[in-house]
């Protein structure tokens, strides 16, 4: 049987060694700077003096956006959690000194000190991340969700002090803090905004990171309807028509279709790489890459790094982004490797594409060969119809496996760089081997690859 990935395997087998051979003989391979691999907490990054790219203006853009509640979509490992953490520390009314300490000499404090003065430490904050949620049954997922909501309540346990809460409120508050299974968790976040608003006499900033992780787990493991019911109540209650809300933020990879569970959240302003807003607040700019490489004495490696980790188009002409996770790992380890693709497994995408029409598979092979293709595209991901070609191309785009420009209901798509090409090739080959592809289809693949 013809191996679909053979051409790309040859290409990648020769790339990394040739880079290593160009390294200076005297190089110690010890990086000059400290890189925050696995560190997403903004306070820790600043206090421990980790290298990072200054995205502090994200806080201002988020707060001044006209939308009451925002949904920002980026691929995994694109510093979504760090930006959420940054917003938390900036606005947190319970630690107002951090707005000064952590943002001193940042772009935000230097370019707009009056914004820092007016809004730093000005609001109570609810911050929760669902990134930890991994469960193969709804019962286990429900336990995860209740645990994380309980943590949020513990962040604000000072509300139990004194006589602020009446008897019924104190009972409900403690039940959630202690993870009582009889407590009503679906409305817990909304109820907490009401208490915080009353206590601080300021409306609440709500930050929800990786909002779609429970949905992805539910789809994979077959408890989708149960998860949707819970999350619809939780998200809608806290983010829509909530008089206690100052500003809301959801971050994730996918915009789950309104038919699935965002139907009531029609007040969301949604921003992805297809939008100009926040375009430069995630990912790494070319000039930032050049500066970082020069600091490590690797300025001559720009072209190699560009071919591996650059290539993500944005809605701003001529603004293309590097993958931040891969770049940080490269700077630390000083060698080319598929760092980003090693952090996730998306074989279910290949499975769904296998079930799609032959044309879809043919286009994927062309994309792997470095060509561009026009593909149907939807901004929402409909999990109930994930095997449709529209949904699958959208899934590949928002997950970071494709980039391109949108034209009406189509995307002029391409694979962004060598790192992603390698991962898609390996993913596709694994599927071929598991399906025992027929000889006839192998000939078709060969013809596509050779242009015959």
XYZ file of C-alpha atoms in Angstrom:
452
model
C 0.000 0.000 0.000
C 1.219 3.498 -0.808
C 1.986 5.535 2.273
C 0.231 8.862 1.920
C 2.722 10.607 4.175
C 5.957 9.387 2.649
C 6.813 12.670 0.842
C 6.357 14.761 3.979
C 8.244 12.335 6.169
C 11.280 12.704 3.933
C 10.963 16.468 4.056
C 10.822 16.552 7.858
C 13.506 13.942 8.401
C 16.090 16.163 6.752
C 14.982 19.530 8.103
C 15.790 19.401 11.828
C 19.260 17.801 11.532
C 20.328 20.340 8.933
C 19.322 23.098 11.353
C 21.254 21.529 14.215
C 24.354 21.206 12.054
C 24.334 24.969 11.474
C 24.428 25.732 15.202
C 27.673 27.239 16.423
C 30.136 24.677 17.738
C 30.667 26.782 20.843
C 26.968 27.049 21.653
C 26.055 25.727 25.079
C 22.406 25.261 23.987
C 21.410 26.918 27.280
C 18.869 29.679 26.596
C 19.741 33.181 27.732
C 16.226 33.831 29.037
C 13.669 31.967 31.156
C 10.635 30.827 29.181
C 7.168 30.190 30.657
C 6.596 26.674 29.316
C 3.534 25.405 31.119
C 3.124 28.682 33.029
C -0.063 30.590 32.190
C -0.553 32.681 35.312
C 0.249 36.302 34.504
C 1.242 37.136 38.071
C 3.764 34.303 38.150
C 5.132 35.266 34.728
C 5.727 38.849 35.847
C 7.002 38.156 39.349
C 9.336 35.343 38.270
C 10.554 37.439 35.340
C 9.727 34.964 32.623
C 10.208 36.083 29.052
C 6.883 37.049 27.479
C 5.469 39.206 24.738
C 3.648 42.233 26.120
C -0.079 41.837 25.473
C -1.239 44.176 28.231
C -3.232 46.312 25.780
C -5.562 43.329 25.509
C -7.123 44.454 28.793
C -8.049 47.844 27.387
C -9.346 46.484 24.095
C -11.492 43.963 25.959
C -12.990 46.529 28.323
C -13.611 49.187 25.692
C -15.188 46.826 23.160
C -18.822 47.753 22.574
C -20.027 44.262 23.389
C -21.204 43.437 26.888
C -20.032 39.843 26.536
C -17.276 38.674 24.197
C -16.288 35.293 22.817
C -12.683 35.151 21.606
C -11.602 32.113 19.591
C -8.029 30.999 19.047
C -6.315 27.617 18.591
C -5.098 25.781 21.679
C -1.854 26.962 23.256
C -2.260 30.472 21.883
C -2.024 32.217 25.299
C -5.776 32.516 25.829
C -5.396 31.508 29.467
C -2.608 34.020 30.074
C -4.718 36.872 28.699
C -7.644 35.847 30.878
C -5.306 35.726 33.881
C -3.980 39.165 32.988
C -7.501 40.613 32.896
C -8.292 39.013 36.240
C -5.299 40.592 37.988
C -5.889 43.970 36.402
C -9.553 44.374 37.372
C -9.621 42.497 40.707
C -11.028 44.780 43.381
C -9.827 42.485 46.173
C -6.162 42.968 45.158
C -6.057 46.497 43.704
C -2.298 46.825 44.216
C -1.682 44.207 41.521
C -3.012 46.519 38.817
C -0.045 48.748 39.596
C 2.607 46.169 40.479
C 2.063 43.734 37.603
C 1.450 46.336 34.905
C 4.236 48.741 35.720
C 6.238 49.595 32.575
C 3.922 47.608 30.325
C 2.504 48.944 27.077
C -0.803 49.547 28.858
C 0.619 51.649 31.695
C 2.957 53.566 29.408
C 0.432 54.290 26.643
C -2.653 54.919 28.761
C -1.878 55.528 32.449
C -5.295 57.131 32.952
C -6.997 53.853 31.996
C -4.920 52.033 34.601
C -5.772 54.643 37.195
C -9.496 54.523 36.504
C -10.105 50.805 35.990
C -7.222 49.009 37.687
C -8.558 47.121 40.723
C -12.021 48.555 40.092
C -14.317 45.516 39.852
C -15.065 42.227 41.536
C -13.974 39.377 39.258
C -15.258 35.865 38.704
C -12.662 33.800 36.866
C -12.996 30.132 36.000
C -11.274 27.833 33.533
C -12.797 24.617 32.240
C -9.522 23.511 30.694
C -9.060 20.773 33.278
C -12.347 19.075 32.445
C -11.707 15.564 31.162
C -14.348 12.917 31.689
C -15.680 9.914 29.803
C -19.135 10.019 31.449
C -21.586 12.790 32.256
C -21.469 11.889 35.945
C -17.723 12.528 36.059
C -18.033 15.702 34.015
C -20.749 17.015 36.313
C -18.425 16.420 39.241
C -15.707 18.420 37.455
C -18.035 21.329 36.735
C -19.313 21.422 40.307
C -15.756 21.268 41.637
C -14.653 24.232 39.513
C -17.699 26.311 40.449
C -17.034 25.458 44.093
C -13.490 26.803 43.666
C -14.881 30.110 42.416
C -17.068 30.373 45.503
C -14.031 29.669 47.687
C -12.238 32.531 45.966
C -14.930 34.749 47.484
C -15.429 33.060 50.843
C -15.024 36.452 52.523
C -18.709 36.973 51.673
C -19.534 34.603 54.534
C -17.849 36.841 57.073
C -19.997 38.981 59.321
C -23.703 39.446 58.688
C -23.613 40.171 54.967
C -25.462 36.973 53.981
C -28.846 36.127 55.408
C -29.584 32.595 56.619
C -30.822 31.219 53.279
C -27.985 32.835 51.292
C -25.377 31.552 53.729
C -26.798 28.042 53.488
C -26.746 28.053 49.675
C -23.294 29.642 49.545
C -21.805 27.072 51.895
C -23.486 24.192 50.070
C -21.703 25.141 46.860
C -18.405 25.794 48.618
C -18.587 22.338 50.185
C -19.711 20.710 46.908
C -23.046 19.529 48.196
C -24.541 17.409 45.370
C -27.975 18.847 46.163
C -26.876 22.426 45.463
C -28.111 24.140 42.304
C -24.908 24.725 40.329
C -26.491 25.778 37.026
C -27.380 29.197 38.442
C -24.430 29.457 40.816
C -22.335 31.860 38.724
C -25.265 34.227 38.216
C -26.111 34.113 41.918
C -22.516 34.920 42.804
C -22.522 38.013 40.564
C -25.557 39.263 42.474
C -23.821 38.800 45.817
C -20.588 40.411 44.653
C -22.438 43.368 43.164
C -24.266 43.932 46.416
C -21.133 43.559 48.540
C -18.733 45.728 46.526
C -21.361 48.030 45.029
C -19.659 47.452 41.677
C -20.790 45.268 38.832
C -18.802 42.119 38.088
C -16.274 41.145 35.423
C -16.826 37.488 34.468
C -14.011 35.564 32.774
C -14.594 32.009 31.522
C -11.594 30.314 29.926
C -11.878 27.267 27.630
C -15.641 27.437 27.703
C -15.936 24.760 24.984
C -13.768 22.084 26.604
C -16.696 20.335 28.369
C -18.635 20.304 25.087
C -15.744 18.722 23.192
C -15.420 16.049 25.865
C -19.171 15.446 25.802
C -19.145 14.973 22.040
C -16.242 12.528 22.159
C -17.752 10.411 24.921
C -21.447 10.458 24.072
C -23.119 12.602 26.744
C -23.599 15.708 24.621
C -27.239 16.454 25.548
C -26.572 16.320 29.292
C -23.624 18.685 29.022
C -25.501 21.117 26.799
C -28.398 21.334 29.244
C -26.108 22.236 32.162
C -23.864 24.660 30.286
C -26.721 26.472 28.557
C -28.185 27.366 31.933
C -24.815 28.321 33.430
C -23.553 30.517 30.585
C -26.846 32.154 29.706
C -27.646 32.962 33.313
C -24.393 34.765 33.981
C -23.826 36.480 30.620
C -27.228 37.465 29.232
C -29.504 40.161 30.642
C -27.569 40.069 33.890
C -27.854 43.456 35.619
C -24.898 42.545 37.808
C -22.513 42.073 34.870
C -19.944 44.755 34.025
C -18.178 42.788 31.306
C -18.047 39.143 30.248
C -15.455 37.111 28.380
C -15.525 33.582 27.043
C -12.464 32.093 25.382
C -12.157 28.832 23.496
C -11.219 27.148 20.252
C -14.624 26.668 18.639
C -17.798 28.659 18.383
C -20.323 25.950 19.146
C -23.359 26.358 16.892
C -26.265 28.299 18.304
C -28.487 25.321 17.577
C -26.402 23.406 20.108
C -26.346 25.689 23.121
C -25.531 29.328 22.434
C -28.956 30.092 20.990
C -29.917 32.231 23.976
C -26.579 34.058 24.034
C -27.366 36.271 21.076
C -25.641 39.189 22.783
C -22.157 37.716 22.288
C -19.620 39.580 20.188
C -17.492 36.866 18.579
C -13.886 37.442 17.484
C -11.639 34.959 15.699
C -8.651 35.314 13.380
C -11.212 36.293 10.751
C -11.786 39.587 12.603
C -9.571 42.633 12.974
C -10.351 43.068 16.680
C -7.731 41.435 18.925
C -5.775 40.361 15.832
C -2.437 41.313 17.393
C -3.287 40.268 20.960
C -2.628 36.568 20.346
C 0.156 34.895 18.398
C 3.581 36.417 17.757
C 4.485 39.139 15.278
C 7.416 38.940 12.870
C 9.341 41.762 14.535
C 8.907 40.071 17.921
C 10.338 36.836 16.535
C 13.339 38.662 15.084
C 14.024 40.343 18.443
C 13.702 37.094 20.422
C 16.019 35.191 18.087
C 18.619 37.926 18.305
C 18.497 37.826 22.108
C 19.347 34.128 21.946
C 22.058 34.643 19.358
C 20.046 32.830 16.701
C 19.190 35.653 14.348
C 20.438 33.652 11.376
C 17.753 31.006 11.968
C 14.778 33.238 11.103
C 14.001 31.526 7.798
C 13.955 28.049 9.330
C 11.769 29.208 12.210
C 9.450 31.008 9.816
C 8.883 27.890 7.712
C 8.053 25.800 10.770
C 5.925 28.102 12.938
C 4.764 31.137 10.922
C 1.927 31.368 8.446
C -1.325 32.192 10.243
C -3.317 34.776 8.309
C -5.397 37.434 10.051
C -8.103 39.825 8.925
C -5.486 42.589 8.788
C -3.655 42.591 5.452
C 0.021 41.639 5.679
C -0.292 40.680 9.361
C 0.666 37.033 9.793
C 1.304 35.328 13.091
C 3.646 32.723 14.499
C 2.430 29.957 16.788
C 3.390 31.226 20.278
C 3.651 27.827 21.994
C 5.962 26.391 19.361
C 8.084 29.518 19.294
C 8.559 29.600 23.071
C 9.591 25.951 23.046
C 11.992 26.561 20.175
C 13.603 29.446 22.031
C 14.006 27.299 25.137
C 15.193 24.065 23.526
C 16.909 25.713 20.535
C 15.871 23.073 18.046
C 13.051 22.707 15.530
C 10.406 20.213 16.591
C 6.596 19.844 16.381
C 5.953 21.300 19.836
C 2.377 22.520 19.294
C 1.096 19.424 17.533
C 2.467 17.218 20.311
C 0.121 18.877 22.833
C -3.114 17.514 21.364
C -4.607 14.581 19.523
C -7.367 15.223 17.015
C -7.647 11.868 15.274
C -11.442 12.220 15.447
C -11.088 14.939 12.790
C -9.482 12.454 10.416
C -12.171 9.907 11.263
C -14.880 12.398 10.391
C -13.138 13.340 7.150
C -12.883 9.693 6.209
C -16.660 9.461 6.480
C -17.042 12.501 4.225
C -17.124 12.592 0.434
C -14.093 11.663 -1.680
C -13.694 15.297 -2.760
C -12.903 16.270 0.827
C -10.091 13.730 1.039
C -8.712 14.840 -2.297
C -8.585 18.450 -1.124
C -6.794 17.462 2.049
C -4.087 15.743 0.019
C -3.677 18.866 -2.112
C -3.393 20.999 1.017
C -0.730 18.686 2.403
C 1.168 19.153 -0.831
C 1.421 22.894 -0.127
C -1.431 24.050 -2.362
C -4.411 26.283 -1.565
C -8.004 25.136 -1.968
C -11.375 26.822 -1.784
C -13.481 24.966 0.787
C -16.977 25.508 2.203
C -16.900 27.253 5.554
C -19.142 27.943 8.544
C -18.345 30.204 11.482
C -20.207 27.907 13.894
C -19.292 24.312 14.739
C -22.394 22.152 14.730
C -21.538 19.004 16.657
C -24.768 17.345 15.575
C -23.584 17.508 11.959
C -19.829 17.292 12.376
C -19.316 14.959 9.428
C -20.535 17.512 6.903
C -17.752 19.004 4.818
C -18.666 22.568 5.880
C -18.349 21.742 9.578
C -15.121 19.808 9.141
C -13.268 22.510 7.241
C -14.370 25.002 9.903
C -13.157 22.659 12.623
C -9.749 22.379 10.954
C -9.516 26.157 10.629
C -10.479 27.113 14.167
C -8.341 24.320 15.624
C -5.294 25.832 13.914
C -4.696 23.163 11.260
C -5.682 25.485 8.422
C -5.416 29.184 7.779
C -6.628 31.386 4.959
C -8.995 34.151 3.945
C -12.767 34.013 3.967
C -14.840 34.875 0.925
C -18.605 34.726 1.454
C -19.367 31.141 2.537
C -15.974 29.806 1.421
C -12.450 29.801 2.787
C -9.390 29.972 0.549
C -7.485 27.588 2.767
C -3.933 26.379 3.136
C -1.851 24.592 5.758
C 0.059 27.323 7.640
C 3.492 25.761 8.083
C 5.666 22.629 8.148
C 4.821 21.766 11.736
C 1.115 21.457 10.959
C 1.746 19.721 7.637
C 3.667 17.059 9.487
C 0.918 16.515 12.080
C -1.879 16.288 9.515
C 0.189 13.864 7.467
C 0.838 11.587 10.433
C -2.788 11.796 11.535
C -3.993 10.905 8.049
C -1.537 8.049 7.650
C -2.597 6.491 10.952
C -6.144 6.478 9.695
C -5.150 4.969 6.341
C -3.371 2.153 8.078
C -6.294 1.443 10.390
C -8.745 1.351 7.454
C -6.664 -0.925 5.187
C -7.086 1.400 2.228
C -7.843 -0.354 -1.028
C -5.243 -0.489 -3.817
C -7.525 1.573 -6.039
C -7.611 4.440 -3.587
C -3.847 4.279 -3.157
C -3.456 4.803 -6.893
C -5.767 7.817 -6.665
C -3.663 9.316 -3.868
C -0.511 8.724 -5.888
C -2.051 10.473 -8.892
C -3.007 13.509 -6.785
C 0.447 13.734 -5.246
C 2.227 13.537 -8.585
C -0.176 15.809 -10.409
C -1.334 13.063 -12.775
